Every structure is written in C-alpha cells, then in structure tokens.
mmCIF file of C-alpha atoms in Angstrom:
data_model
loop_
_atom_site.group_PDB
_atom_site.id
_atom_site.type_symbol
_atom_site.label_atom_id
_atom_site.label_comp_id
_atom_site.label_asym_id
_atom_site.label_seq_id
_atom_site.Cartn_x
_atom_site.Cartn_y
_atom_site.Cartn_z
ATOM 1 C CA UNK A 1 10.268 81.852 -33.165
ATOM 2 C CA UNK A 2 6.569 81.803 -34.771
ATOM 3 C CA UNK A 3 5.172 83.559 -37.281
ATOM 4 C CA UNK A 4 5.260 84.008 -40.917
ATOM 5 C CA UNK A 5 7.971 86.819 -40.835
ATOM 6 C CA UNK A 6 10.352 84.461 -38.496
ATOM 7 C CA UNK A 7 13.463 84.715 -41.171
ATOM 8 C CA UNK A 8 12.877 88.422 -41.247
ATOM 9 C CA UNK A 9 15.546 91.242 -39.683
ATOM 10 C CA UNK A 10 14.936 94.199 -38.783
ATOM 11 C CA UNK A 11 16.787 97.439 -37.448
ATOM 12 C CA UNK A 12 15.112 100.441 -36.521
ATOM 13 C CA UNK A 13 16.348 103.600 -35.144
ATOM 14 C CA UNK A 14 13.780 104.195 -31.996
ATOM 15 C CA UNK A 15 11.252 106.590 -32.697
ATOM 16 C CA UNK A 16 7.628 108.021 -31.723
ATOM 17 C CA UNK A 17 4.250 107.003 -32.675
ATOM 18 C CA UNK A 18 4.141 105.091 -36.320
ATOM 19 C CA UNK A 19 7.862 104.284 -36.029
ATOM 20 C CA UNK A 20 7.316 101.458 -32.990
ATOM 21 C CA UNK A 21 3.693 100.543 -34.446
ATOM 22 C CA UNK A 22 4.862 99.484 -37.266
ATOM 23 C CA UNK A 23 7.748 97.668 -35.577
ATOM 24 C CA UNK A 24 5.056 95.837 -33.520
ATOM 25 C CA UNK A 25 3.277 95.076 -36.416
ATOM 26 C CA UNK A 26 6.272 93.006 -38.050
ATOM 27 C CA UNK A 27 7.462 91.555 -34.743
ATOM 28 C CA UNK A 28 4.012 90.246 -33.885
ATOM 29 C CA UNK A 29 3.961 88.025 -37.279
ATOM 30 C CA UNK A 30 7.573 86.673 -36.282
ATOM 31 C CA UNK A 31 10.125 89.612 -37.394
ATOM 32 C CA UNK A 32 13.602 89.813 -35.343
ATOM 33 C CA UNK A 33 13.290 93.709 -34.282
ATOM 34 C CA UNK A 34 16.047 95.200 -32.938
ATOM 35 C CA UNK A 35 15.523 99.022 -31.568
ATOM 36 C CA UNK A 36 18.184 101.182 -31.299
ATOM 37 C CA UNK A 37 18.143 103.597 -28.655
ATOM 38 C CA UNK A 38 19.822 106.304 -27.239
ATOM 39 C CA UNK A 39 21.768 105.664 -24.107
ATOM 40 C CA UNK A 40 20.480 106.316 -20.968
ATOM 41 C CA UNK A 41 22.048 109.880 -19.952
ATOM 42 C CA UNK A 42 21.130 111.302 -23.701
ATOM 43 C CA UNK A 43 17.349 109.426 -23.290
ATOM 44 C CA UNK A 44 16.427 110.794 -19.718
ATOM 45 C CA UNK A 45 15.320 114.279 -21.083
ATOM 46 C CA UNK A 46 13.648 113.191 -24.078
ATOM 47 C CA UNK A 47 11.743 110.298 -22.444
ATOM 48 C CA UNK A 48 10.957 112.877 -19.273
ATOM 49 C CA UNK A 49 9.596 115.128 -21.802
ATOM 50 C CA UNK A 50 7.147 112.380 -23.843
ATOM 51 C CA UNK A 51 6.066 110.563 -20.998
ATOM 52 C CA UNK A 52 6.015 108.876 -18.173
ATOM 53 C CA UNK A 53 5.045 105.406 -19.197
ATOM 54 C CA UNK A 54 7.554 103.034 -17.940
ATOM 55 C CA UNK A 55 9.089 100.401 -20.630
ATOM 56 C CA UNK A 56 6.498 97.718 -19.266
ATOM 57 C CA UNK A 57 3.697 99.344 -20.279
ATOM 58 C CA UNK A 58 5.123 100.479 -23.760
ATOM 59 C CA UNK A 59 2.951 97.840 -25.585
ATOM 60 C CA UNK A 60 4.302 98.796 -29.190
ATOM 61 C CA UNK A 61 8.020 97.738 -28.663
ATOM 62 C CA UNK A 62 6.104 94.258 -26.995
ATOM 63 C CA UNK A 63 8.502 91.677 -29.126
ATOM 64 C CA UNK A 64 11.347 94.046 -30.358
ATOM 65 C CA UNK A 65 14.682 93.572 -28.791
ATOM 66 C CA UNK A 66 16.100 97.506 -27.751
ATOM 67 C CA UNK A 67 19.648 97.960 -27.715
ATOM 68 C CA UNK A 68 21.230 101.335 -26.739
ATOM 69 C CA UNK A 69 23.821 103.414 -29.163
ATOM 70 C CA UNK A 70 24.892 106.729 -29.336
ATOM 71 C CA UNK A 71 24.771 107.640 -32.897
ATOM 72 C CA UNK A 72 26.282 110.786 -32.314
ATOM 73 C CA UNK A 73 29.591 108.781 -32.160
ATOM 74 C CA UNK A 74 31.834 106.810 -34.756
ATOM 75 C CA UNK A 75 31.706 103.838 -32.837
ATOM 76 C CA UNK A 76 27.847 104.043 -32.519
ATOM 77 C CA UNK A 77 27.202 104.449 -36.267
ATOM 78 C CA UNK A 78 29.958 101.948 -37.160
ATOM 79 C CA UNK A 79 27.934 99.237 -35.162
ATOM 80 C CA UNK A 80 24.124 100.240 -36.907
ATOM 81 C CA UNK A 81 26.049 99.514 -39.685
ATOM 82 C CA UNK A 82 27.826 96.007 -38.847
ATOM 83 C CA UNK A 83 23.709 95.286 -37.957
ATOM 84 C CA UNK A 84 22.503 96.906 -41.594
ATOM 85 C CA UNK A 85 24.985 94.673 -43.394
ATOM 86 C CA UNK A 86 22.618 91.074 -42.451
ATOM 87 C CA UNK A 87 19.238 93.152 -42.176
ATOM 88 C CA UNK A 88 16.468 92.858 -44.484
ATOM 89 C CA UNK A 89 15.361 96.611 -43.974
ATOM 90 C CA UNK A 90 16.184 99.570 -41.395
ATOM 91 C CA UNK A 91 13.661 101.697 -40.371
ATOM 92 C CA UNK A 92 13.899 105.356 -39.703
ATOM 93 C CA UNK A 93 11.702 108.105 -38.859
ATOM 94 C CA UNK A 94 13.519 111.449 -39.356
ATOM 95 C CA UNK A 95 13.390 114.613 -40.455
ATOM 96 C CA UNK A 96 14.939 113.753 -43.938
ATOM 97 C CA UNK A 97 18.446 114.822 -43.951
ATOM 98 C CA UNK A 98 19.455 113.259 -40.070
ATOM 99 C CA UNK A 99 20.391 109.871 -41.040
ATOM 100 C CA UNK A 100 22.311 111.279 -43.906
ATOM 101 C CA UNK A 101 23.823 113.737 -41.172
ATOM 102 C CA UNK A 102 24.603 110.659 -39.026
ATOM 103 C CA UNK A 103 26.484 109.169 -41.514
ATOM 104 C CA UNK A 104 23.760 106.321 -42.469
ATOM 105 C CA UNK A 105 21.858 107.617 -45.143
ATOM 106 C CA UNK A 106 20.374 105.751 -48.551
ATOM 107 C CA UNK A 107 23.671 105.840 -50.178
ATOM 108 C CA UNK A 108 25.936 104.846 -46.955
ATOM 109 C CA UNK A 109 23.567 101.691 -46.021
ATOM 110 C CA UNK A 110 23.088 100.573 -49.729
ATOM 111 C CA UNK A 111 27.044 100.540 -50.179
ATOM 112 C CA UNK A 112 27.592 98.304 -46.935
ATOM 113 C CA UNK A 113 24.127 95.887 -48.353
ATOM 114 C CA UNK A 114 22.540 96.135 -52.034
ATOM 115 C CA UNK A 115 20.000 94.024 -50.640
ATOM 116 C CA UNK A 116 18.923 96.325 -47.926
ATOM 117 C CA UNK A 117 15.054 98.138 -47.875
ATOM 118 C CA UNK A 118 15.422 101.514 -46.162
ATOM 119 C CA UNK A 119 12.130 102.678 -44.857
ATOM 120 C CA UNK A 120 12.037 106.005 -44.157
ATOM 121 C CA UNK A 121 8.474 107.129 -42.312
ATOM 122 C CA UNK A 122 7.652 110.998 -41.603
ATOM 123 C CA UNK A 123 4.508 112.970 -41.550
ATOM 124 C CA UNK A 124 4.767 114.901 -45.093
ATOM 125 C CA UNK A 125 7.660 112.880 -47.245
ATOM 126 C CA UNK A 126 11.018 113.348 -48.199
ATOM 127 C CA UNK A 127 10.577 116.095 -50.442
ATOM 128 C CA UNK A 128 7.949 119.010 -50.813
ATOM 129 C CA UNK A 129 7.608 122.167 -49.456
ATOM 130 C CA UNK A 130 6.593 120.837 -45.470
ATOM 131 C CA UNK A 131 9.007 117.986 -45.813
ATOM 132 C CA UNK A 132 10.828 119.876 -43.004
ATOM 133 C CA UNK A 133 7.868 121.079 -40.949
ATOM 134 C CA UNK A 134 7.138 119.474 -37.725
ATOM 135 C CA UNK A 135 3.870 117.722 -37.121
ATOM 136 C CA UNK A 136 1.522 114.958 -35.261
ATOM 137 C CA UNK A 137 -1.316 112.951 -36.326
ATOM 138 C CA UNK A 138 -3.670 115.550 -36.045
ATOM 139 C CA UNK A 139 -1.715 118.005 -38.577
ATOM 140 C CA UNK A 140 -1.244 115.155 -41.601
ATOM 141 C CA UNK A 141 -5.031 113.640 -41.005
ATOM 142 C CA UNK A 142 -5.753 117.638 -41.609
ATOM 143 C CA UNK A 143 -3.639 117.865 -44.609
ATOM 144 C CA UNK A 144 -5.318 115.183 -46.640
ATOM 145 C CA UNK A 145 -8.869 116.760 -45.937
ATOM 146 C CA UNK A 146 -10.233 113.588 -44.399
ATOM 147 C CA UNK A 147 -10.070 115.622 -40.248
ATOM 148 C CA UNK A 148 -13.013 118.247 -42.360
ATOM 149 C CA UNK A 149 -14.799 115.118 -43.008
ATOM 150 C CA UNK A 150 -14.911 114.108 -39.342
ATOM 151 C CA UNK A 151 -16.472 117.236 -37.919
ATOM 152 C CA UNK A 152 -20.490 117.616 -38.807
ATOM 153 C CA UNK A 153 -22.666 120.708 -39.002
ATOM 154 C CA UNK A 154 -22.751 122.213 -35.346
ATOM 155 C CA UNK A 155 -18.927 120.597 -34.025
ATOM 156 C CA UNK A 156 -15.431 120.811 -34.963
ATOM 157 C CA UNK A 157 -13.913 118.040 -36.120
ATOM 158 C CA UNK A 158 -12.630 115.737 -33.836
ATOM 159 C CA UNK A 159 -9.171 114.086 -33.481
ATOM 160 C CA UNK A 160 -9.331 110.258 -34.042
ATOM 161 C CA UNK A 161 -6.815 110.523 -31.423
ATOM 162 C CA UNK A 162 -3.865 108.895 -33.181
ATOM 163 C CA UNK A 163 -4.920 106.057 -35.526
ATOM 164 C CA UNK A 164 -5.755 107.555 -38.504
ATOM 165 C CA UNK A 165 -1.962 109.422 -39.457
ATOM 166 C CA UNK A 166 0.547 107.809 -36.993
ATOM 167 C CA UNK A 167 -0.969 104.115 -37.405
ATOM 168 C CA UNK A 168 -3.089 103.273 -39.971
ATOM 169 C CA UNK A 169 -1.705 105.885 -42.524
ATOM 170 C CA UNK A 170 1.585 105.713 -40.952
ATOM 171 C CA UNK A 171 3.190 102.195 -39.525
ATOM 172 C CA UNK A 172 0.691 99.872 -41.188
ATOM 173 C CA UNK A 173 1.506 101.282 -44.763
ATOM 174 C CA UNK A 174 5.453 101.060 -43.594
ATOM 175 C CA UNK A 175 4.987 97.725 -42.767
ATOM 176 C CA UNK A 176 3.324 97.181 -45.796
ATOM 177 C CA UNK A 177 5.950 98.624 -47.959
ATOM 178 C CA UNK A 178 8.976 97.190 -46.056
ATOM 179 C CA UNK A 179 7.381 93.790 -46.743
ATOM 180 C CA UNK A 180 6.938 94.768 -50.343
ATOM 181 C CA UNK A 181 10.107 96.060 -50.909
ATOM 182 C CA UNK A 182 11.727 92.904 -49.592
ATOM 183 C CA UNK A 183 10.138 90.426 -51.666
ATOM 184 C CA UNK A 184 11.651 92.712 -54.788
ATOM 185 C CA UNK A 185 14.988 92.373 -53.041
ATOM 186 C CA UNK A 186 14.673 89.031 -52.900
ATOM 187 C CA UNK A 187 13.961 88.103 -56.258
ATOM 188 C CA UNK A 188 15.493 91.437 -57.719
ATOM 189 C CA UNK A 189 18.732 91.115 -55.652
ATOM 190 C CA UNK A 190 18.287 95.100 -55.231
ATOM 191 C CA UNK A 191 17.197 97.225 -51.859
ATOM 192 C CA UNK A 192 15.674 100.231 -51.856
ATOM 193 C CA UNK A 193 13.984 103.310 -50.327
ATOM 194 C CA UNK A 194 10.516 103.223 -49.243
ATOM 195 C CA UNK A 195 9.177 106.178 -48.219
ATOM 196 C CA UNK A 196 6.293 106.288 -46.192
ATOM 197 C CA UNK A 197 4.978 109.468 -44.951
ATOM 198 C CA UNK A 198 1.248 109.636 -43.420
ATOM 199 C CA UNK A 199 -0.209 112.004 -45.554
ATOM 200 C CA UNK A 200 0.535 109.701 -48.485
ATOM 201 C CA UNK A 201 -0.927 106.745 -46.156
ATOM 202 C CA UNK A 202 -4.014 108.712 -44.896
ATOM 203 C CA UNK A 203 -4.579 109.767 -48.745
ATOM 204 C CA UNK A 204 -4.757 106.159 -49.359
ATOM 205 C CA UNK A 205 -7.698 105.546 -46.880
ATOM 206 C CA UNK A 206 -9.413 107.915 -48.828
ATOM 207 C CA UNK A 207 -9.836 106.271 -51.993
ATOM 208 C CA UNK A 208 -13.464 104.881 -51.646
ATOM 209 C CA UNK A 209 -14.774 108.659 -50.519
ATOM 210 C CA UNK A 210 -12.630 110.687 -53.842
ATOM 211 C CA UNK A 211 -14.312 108.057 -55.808
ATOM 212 C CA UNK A 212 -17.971 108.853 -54.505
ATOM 213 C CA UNK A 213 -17.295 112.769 -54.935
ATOM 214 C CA UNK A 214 -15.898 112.087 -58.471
ATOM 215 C CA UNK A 215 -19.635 110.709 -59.021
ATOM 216 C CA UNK A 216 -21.175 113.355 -57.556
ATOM 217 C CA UNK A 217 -22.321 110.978 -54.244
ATOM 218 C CA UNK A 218 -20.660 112.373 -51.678
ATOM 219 C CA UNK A 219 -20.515 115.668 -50.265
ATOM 220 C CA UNK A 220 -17.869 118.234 -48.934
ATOM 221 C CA UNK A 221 -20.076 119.250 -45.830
ATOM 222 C CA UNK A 222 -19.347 117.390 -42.863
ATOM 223 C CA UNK A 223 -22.436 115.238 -41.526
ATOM 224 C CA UNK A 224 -23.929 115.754 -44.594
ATOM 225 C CA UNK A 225 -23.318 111.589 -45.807
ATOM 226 C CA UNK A 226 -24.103 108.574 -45.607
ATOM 227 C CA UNK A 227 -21.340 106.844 -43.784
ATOM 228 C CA UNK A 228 -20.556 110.594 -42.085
ATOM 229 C CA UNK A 229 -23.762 110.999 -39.062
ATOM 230 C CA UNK A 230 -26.139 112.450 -41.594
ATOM 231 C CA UNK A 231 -28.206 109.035 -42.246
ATOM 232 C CA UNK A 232 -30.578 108.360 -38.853
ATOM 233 C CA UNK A 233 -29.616 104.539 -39.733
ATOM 234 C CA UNK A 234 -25.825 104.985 -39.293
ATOM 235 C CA UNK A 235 -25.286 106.509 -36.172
ATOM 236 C CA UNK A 236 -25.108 106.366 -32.391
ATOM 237 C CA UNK A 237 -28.311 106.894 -29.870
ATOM 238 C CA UNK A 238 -28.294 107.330 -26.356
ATOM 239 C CA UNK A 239 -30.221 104.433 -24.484
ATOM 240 C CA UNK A 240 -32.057 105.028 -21.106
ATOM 241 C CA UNK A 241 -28.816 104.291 -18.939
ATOM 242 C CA UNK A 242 -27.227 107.421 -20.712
ATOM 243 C CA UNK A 243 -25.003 104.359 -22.947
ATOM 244 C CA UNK A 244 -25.006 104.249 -26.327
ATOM 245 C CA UNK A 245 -26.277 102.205 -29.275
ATOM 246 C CA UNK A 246 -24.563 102.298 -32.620
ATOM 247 C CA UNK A 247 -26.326 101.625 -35.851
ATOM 248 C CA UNK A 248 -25.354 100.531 -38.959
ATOM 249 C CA UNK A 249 -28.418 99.538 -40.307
ATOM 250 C CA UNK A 250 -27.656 100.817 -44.209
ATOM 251 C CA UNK A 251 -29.247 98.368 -46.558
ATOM 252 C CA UNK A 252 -32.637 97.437 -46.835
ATOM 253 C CA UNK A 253 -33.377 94.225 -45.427
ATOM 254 C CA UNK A 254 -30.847 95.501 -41.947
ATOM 255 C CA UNK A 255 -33.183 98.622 -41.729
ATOM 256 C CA UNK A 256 -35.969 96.600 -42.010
ATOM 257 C CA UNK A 257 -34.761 93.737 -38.969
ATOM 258 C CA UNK A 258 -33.728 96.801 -36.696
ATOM 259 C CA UNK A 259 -36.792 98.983 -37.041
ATOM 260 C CA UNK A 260 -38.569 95.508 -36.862
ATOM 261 C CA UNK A 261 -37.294 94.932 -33.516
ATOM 262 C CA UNK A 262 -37.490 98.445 -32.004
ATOM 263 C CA UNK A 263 -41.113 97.643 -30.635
ATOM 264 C CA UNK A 264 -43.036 100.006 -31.783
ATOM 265 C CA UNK A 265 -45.769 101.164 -34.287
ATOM 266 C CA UNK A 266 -43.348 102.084 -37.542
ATOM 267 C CA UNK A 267 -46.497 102.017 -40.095
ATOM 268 C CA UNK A 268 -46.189 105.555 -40.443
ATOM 269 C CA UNK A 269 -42.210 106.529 -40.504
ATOM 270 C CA UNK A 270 -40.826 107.858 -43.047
ATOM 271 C CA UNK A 271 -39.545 105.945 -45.740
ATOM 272 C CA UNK A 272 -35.824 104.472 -45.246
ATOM 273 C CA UNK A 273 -34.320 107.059 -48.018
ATOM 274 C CA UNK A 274 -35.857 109.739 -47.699
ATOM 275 C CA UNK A 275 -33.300 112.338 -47.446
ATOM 276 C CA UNK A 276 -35.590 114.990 -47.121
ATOM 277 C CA UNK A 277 -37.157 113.310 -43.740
ATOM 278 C CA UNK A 278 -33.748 112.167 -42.398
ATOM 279 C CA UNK A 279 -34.156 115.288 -39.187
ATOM 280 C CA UNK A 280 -37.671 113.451 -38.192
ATOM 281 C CA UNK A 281 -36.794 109.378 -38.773
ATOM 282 C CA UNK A 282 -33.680 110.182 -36.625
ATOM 283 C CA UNK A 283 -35.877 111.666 -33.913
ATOM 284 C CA UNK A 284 -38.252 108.876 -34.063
ATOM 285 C CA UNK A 285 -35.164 106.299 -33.938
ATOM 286 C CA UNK A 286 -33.721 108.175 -30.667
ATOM 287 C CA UNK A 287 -37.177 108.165 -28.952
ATOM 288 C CA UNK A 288 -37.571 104.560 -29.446
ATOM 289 C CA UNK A 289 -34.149 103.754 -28.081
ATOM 290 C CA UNK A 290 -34.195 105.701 -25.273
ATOM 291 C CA UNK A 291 -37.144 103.773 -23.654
ATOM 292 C CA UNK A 292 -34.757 100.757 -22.983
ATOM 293 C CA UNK A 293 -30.635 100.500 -21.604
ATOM 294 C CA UNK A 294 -27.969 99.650 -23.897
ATOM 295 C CA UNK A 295 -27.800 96.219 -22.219
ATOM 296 C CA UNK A 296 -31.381 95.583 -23.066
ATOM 297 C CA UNK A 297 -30.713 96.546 -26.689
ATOM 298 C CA UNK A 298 -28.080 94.741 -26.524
ATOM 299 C CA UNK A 299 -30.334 91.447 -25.926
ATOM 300 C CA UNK A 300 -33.171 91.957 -28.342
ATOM 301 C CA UNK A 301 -30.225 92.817 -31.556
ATOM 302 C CA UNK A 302 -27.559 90.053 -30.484
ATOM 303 C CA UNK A 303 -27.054 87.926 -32.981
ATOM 304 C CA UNK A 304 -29.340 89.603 -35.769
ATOM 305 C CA UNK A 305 -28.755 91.239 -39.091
ATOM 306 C CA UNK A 306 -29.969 94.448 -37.583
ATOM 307 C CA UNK A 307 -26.385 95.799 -37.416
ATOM 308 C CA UNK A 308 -26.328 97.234 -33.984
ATOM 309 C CA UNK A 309 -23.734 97.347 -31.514
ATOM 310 C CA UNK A 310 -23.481 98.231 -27.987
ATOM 311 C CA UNK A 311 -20.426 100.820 -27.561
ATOM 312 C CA UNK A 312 -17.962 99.180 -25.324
ATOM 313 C CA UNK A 313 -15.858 100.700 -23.581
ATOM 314 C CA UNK A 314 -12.151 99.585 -23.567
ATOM 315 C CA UNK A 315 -12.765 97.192 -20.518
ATOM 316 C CA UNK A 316 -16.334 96.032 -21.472
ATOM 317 C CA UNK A 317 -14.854 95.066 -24.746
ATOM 318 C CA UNK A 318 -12.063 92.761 -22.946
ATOM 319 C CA UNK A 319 -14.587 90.487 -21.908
ATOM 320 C CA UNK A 320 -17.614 90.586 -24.148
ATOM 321 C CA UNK A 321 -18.429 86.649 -24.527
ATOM 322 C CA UNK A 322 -17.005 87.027 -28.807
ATOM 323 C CA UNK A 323 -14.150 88.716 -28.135
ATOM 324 C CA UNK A 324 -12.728 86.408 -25.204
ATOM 325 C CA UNK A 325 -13.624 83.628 -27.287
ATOM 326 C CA UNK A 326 -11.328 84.867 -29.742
ATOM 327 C CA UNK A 327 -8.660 85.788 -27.834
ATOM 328 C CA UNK A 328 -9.023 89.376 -29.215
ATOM 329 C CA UNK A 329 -7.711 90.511 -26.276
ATOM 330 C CA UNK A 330 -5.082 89.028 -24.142
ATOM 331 C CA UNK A 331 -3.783 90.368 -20.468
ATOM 332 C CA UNK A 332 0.011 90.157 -19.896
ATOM 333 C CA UNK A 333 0.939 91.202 -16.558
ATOM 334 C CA UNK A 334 -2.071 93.530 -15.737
ATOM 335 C CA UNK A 335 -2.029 95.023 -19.481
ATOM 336 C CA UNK A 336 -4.075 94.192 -21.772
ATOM 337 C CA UNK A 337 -2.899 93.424 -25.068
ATOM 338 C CA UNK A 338 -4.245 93.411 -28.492
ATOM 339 C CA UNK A 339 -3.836 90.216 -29.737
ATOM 340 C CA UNK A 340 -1.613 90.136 -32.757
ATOM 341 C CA UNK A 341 -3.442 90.629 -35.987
ATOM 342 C CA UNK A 342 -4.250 88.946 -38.749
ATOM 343 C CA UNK A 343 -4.252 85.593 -37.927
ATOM 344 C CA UNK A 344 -2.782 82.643 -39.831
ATOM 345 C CA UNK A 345 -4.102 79.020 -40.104
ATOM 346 C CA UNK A 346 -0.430 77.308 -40.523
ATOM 347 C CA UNK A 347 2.647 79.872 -39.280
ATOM 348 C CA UNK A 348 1.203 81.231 -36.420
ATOM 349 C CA UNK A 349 2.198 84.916 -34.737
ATOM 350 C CA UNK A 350 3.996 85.902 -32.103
ATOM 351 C CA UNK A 351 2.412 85.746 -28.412
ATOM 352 C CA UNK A 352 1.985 88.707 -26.774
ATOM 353 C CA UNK A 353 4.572 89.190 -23.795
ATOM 354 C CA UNK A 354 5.549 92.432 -21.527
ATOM 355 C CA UNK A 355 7.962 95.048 -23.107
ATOM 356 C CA UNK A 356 11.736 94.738 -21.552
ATOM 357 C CA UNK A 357 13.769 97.482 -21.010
ATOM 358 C CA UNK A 358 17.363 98.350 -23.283
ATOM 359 C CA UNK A 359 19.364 95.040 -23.279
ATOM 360 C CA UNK A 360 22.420 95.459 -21.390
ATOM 361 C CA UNK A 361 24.892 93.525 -24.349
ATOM 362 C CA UNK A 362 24.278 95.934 -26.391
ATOM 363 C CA UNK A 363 24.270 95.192 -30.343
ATOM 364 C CA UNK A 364 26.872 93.042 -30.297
ATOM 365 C CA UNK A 365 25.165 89.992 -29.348
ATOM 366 C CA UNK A 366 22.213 90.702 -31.752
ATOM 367 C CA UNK A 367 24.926 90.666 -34.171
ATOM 368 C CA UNK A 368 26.340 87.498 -32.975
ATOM 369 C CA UNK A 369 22.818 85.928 -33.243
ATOM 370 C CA UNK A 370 22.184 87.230 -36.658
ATOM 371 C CA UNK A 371 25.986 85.452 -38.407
ATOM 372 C CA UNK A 372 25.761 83.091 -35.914
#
C-alpha cells in the first residue's frame, strides 16, 4: 500500500456527504478505511431514498473497504468495537447522542483504546442550541454568513452546490483534525474527540474576508468587492460563441498584459481603480470580449500573466493539454476521477480504482488483517 498515511486505520460508520469525503481524502494518501454499513435489507430504503447511483460510481468510498453491520444489535456493536480496539480514529457523523445510544460513544470507545481519536462530523457541533437541527450544505454555508456573500446586487445567492459546508468546511477539516489528533496520540499516548462540524469549518474559510471588514476593506453588500463580481477585472464575460472568459486580472502589471492584449484602443478607459467608473470599464471589457470566441481568447492569453481562463466545462477540463499532462484527471472504468491530491515527491498516494460494493467477510477479516 502507497502513500504517506499507509500505517494508518481507520473505521467509520457510513455516512452522507463530508463523512465519505473525508474518508476518501485519507484513503487516497494510503489510510486502511474500513466503512461500516448497514446490511442490505435495513440499507435498501435509505439508499432508494438518496439515490440511485450504483456503488461503482460512488467515487468518494474509491479506496475504502465497506463491510456491513447492524448496529442495532449486540453482536454488531461488539464487532465495531473488536475493530476500534487497533484503530487509530473512528469516524462518525451523527446527530450527537446516536453513537452514545448505540452503545459506542466517547466514553465506551476510549475505555476499549486510550489511544483512539473519535471524530465526530455534523453540520452545527455537539453542543448549541441547533446541535440537534437537521441540515445540508446549503443551511451551515448560510449560517456562517459567507452564502450572503455569494449572491450580488440583482440575484440571490447561489448554492456552491456542496463544496463549501459538506467538503471543504466539512471532510477536509475532519481529515485535518483526525490527522492532528493522532500525532498527539502518538506522542501523548492519549485519544480524543475531535469535533468537526461545518459551520466551524466554513467559519474557518472565512478568516481572510473578517479580517478585511475588521479594516474597514470589505463590505457586507454582496457584489459590492473586490474578489465578490464588483471589480470589471475579476469576473466572467461572455465571448462571441455565448462561452465564457474569466478574469482575474487584479494587480497592476496583470491588468495591464490583459487590457494590453484585448486589441483595442484603451488610451481613454478609465483608470484600473477607479471605483467610481467600475459600471463603464466593465462594459468596455465585455464589448471587447465579445468580438472574439472563448477559444480565440483562449489563444491570444495562454501562457501570459494576464490571468484569464477559459471556463471549462467538466469534460473540456479532462483533457485540456495541462491538466492531462498532470494527470489531474484520471478515467477508471468510464469515470473520471480526480486524481488524489496533494501530491508527494517520495511516499506516493493511492491510485485511483472503481468503488466495490459491501465485502461479503464481513469485519472479521479486516480484523484479521489488522492483528495479523
């Protein structure tokens, strides 16, 4: 096994959205994950209900091993426990209160390993007054005030479908703490409890923007900032194909290569930072850019500081000449994969290969492999 995390064990009681991201995340860089499951007459309405994606095309549990236990019975608790006692960390994502209900709560797991980190990942946090309160993405990006920042003057905000709370607020910042937390119990000799709901992760993403209204930079109004739509030189255009151009031209010397290259008389535009003129550079900048296609703007700024980008779509981006070069993308039986991310010069991480369905051994032989 490859990867960086290849000594690492992990149990996790299945779950939706951050729960399996964050699984993926630590069984990309080498992680043994082992799923738990429900079995397959207690999963049938609750997997008819989420979806219809078949196990194949689940890329999130790609790498994790899924073994199927009822919880709801002695036998099925007693043998998430045999696994806790060699794990480095079990993962749950909860309502708090279930896994105490279960009978493998903080207290139970912590008796049966000292060592063990205990990640528990929800939408609001194991205490506070929504602590119980059900919820998706869109409800804990909303909670943190960063979904008002997404909308502008004349639209509603817009839901960044599911990255902001359930991945990057969510499973990256559990995989972040479980890795934390085990390097203390490794040189502390002591588990713990990490818990990681999104709004605390989304908060976190917010740091750079509370700092810049603390100095009075940065304003409450949606599409009213820099980084927000409001500056003509960070934003997307509409080319002659109907495609789109974005921008990113911010400082100086970029605005002056893009406008450079735009191919038209600029002697007279408004300066760069002019706030107050913002309304007529932008409508300059979109007139100029929609004399040509994306593709053709996509020539003249390739490879130039002018910071603009064609927008890809999900297929164009699978084979843009950088990205296959990279290997950013990788197709596994017809799916395309992310490729595992980030990279690492010596250890190596985990190859992308197609989800498999609940192992039919059950946890025993994970067990087996993990005293063996």
């Amino acid at each position: 096994m490859s990867g960086p995390l290849r000594d690492l064990k992990i149990v996790v009681l299945a779950g939706m959205g951050p729960v399996p991201f964050a699984s993926m995340l630590l069984a990309d860089l080498g992680a043994d994950v082992v799923r738990i499951t429900r079995p397959p007459k207690r999963a049938a309405r609750t997997l008819a209900q989420a979806s219809a994606l078949g196990p194949e095309h689940d890329l999130v549990n790609r790498g994790v091993r899924s073994v199927a236990v009822d919880l709801k019975s002695p036998e099925g608790v007693d043998q998430v426990l045999a696994l806790a006692e060699v794990a480095d960390a079990l993962v749950e994502g909860f309502r708090p209160g279930v896994v105490e209900r279960l009978g493998l709560g903080p207290d139970v797991l912590h008796a049966r390993n000292p060592t063990l980190v205990v990640a528990r990942l929800t939408g609001y946090g194991q205490d506070g007054p929504l602590s119980q309160a059900a919820g998706h993405d869109i409800n804990y990006v909303a909670q943190t005030g960063l979904l008002h920042a997404l909308g502008s003057d004349d639209a509603a905000p817009m839901p960044p479908i599911n990255l902001l709370g359930d991945y990057a607020g969510g499973g990256a910042m559990a995989a972040l703490g479980i890795l934390a937390a085990v390097l203390d119990a490794r040189s502390s000799g002591r588990g713990q409890v990490v818990d990681a709901a999104m709004v605390d992760g989304v908060a976190v993403l917010t740091a750079k923007i509370q700092g810049l209204r603390a100095a009075g930079l940065y304003r409450d109004e949606p599409g009213s900032n820099y980084l927000d739509g409001a500056a003509p030189f960070y934003a997307t255009y509409e080319c002659a194909d109907g495609r789109h151009l974005a921008v990113g031209a911010l400082e100086d010397d970029f605005y002056a290569e893009f406008v450079a290259r735009l191919g038209v008389d600029v002697s007279d535009w408004p300066a760069q930072n002019d706030e107050s003129q913002w309304p007529r550079l932008r409508e300059l900048i979109a007139a100029a850019l929609r004399t040509r296609t994306m593709a053709q703007w996509a020539e003249v700024y390739e490879g130039t500081d002018a910071c603009v980008t064609p927008v890809l779509s999900f297929a164009e981006a699978a084979t843009h000449p950088h990205n296959r070069e990279r290997d950013l993308f990788v197709t596994v039986d017809g799916a395309l994969h992310p490729a595992p991310a980030p990279r690492f010069g010596r250890s190596g991480t985990r190859t992308p290969a197609t989800p498999t369905g609940v192992e039919v051994d059950g946890p025993g032989a994970v067990l087996a492999d993990w005293t063996s």
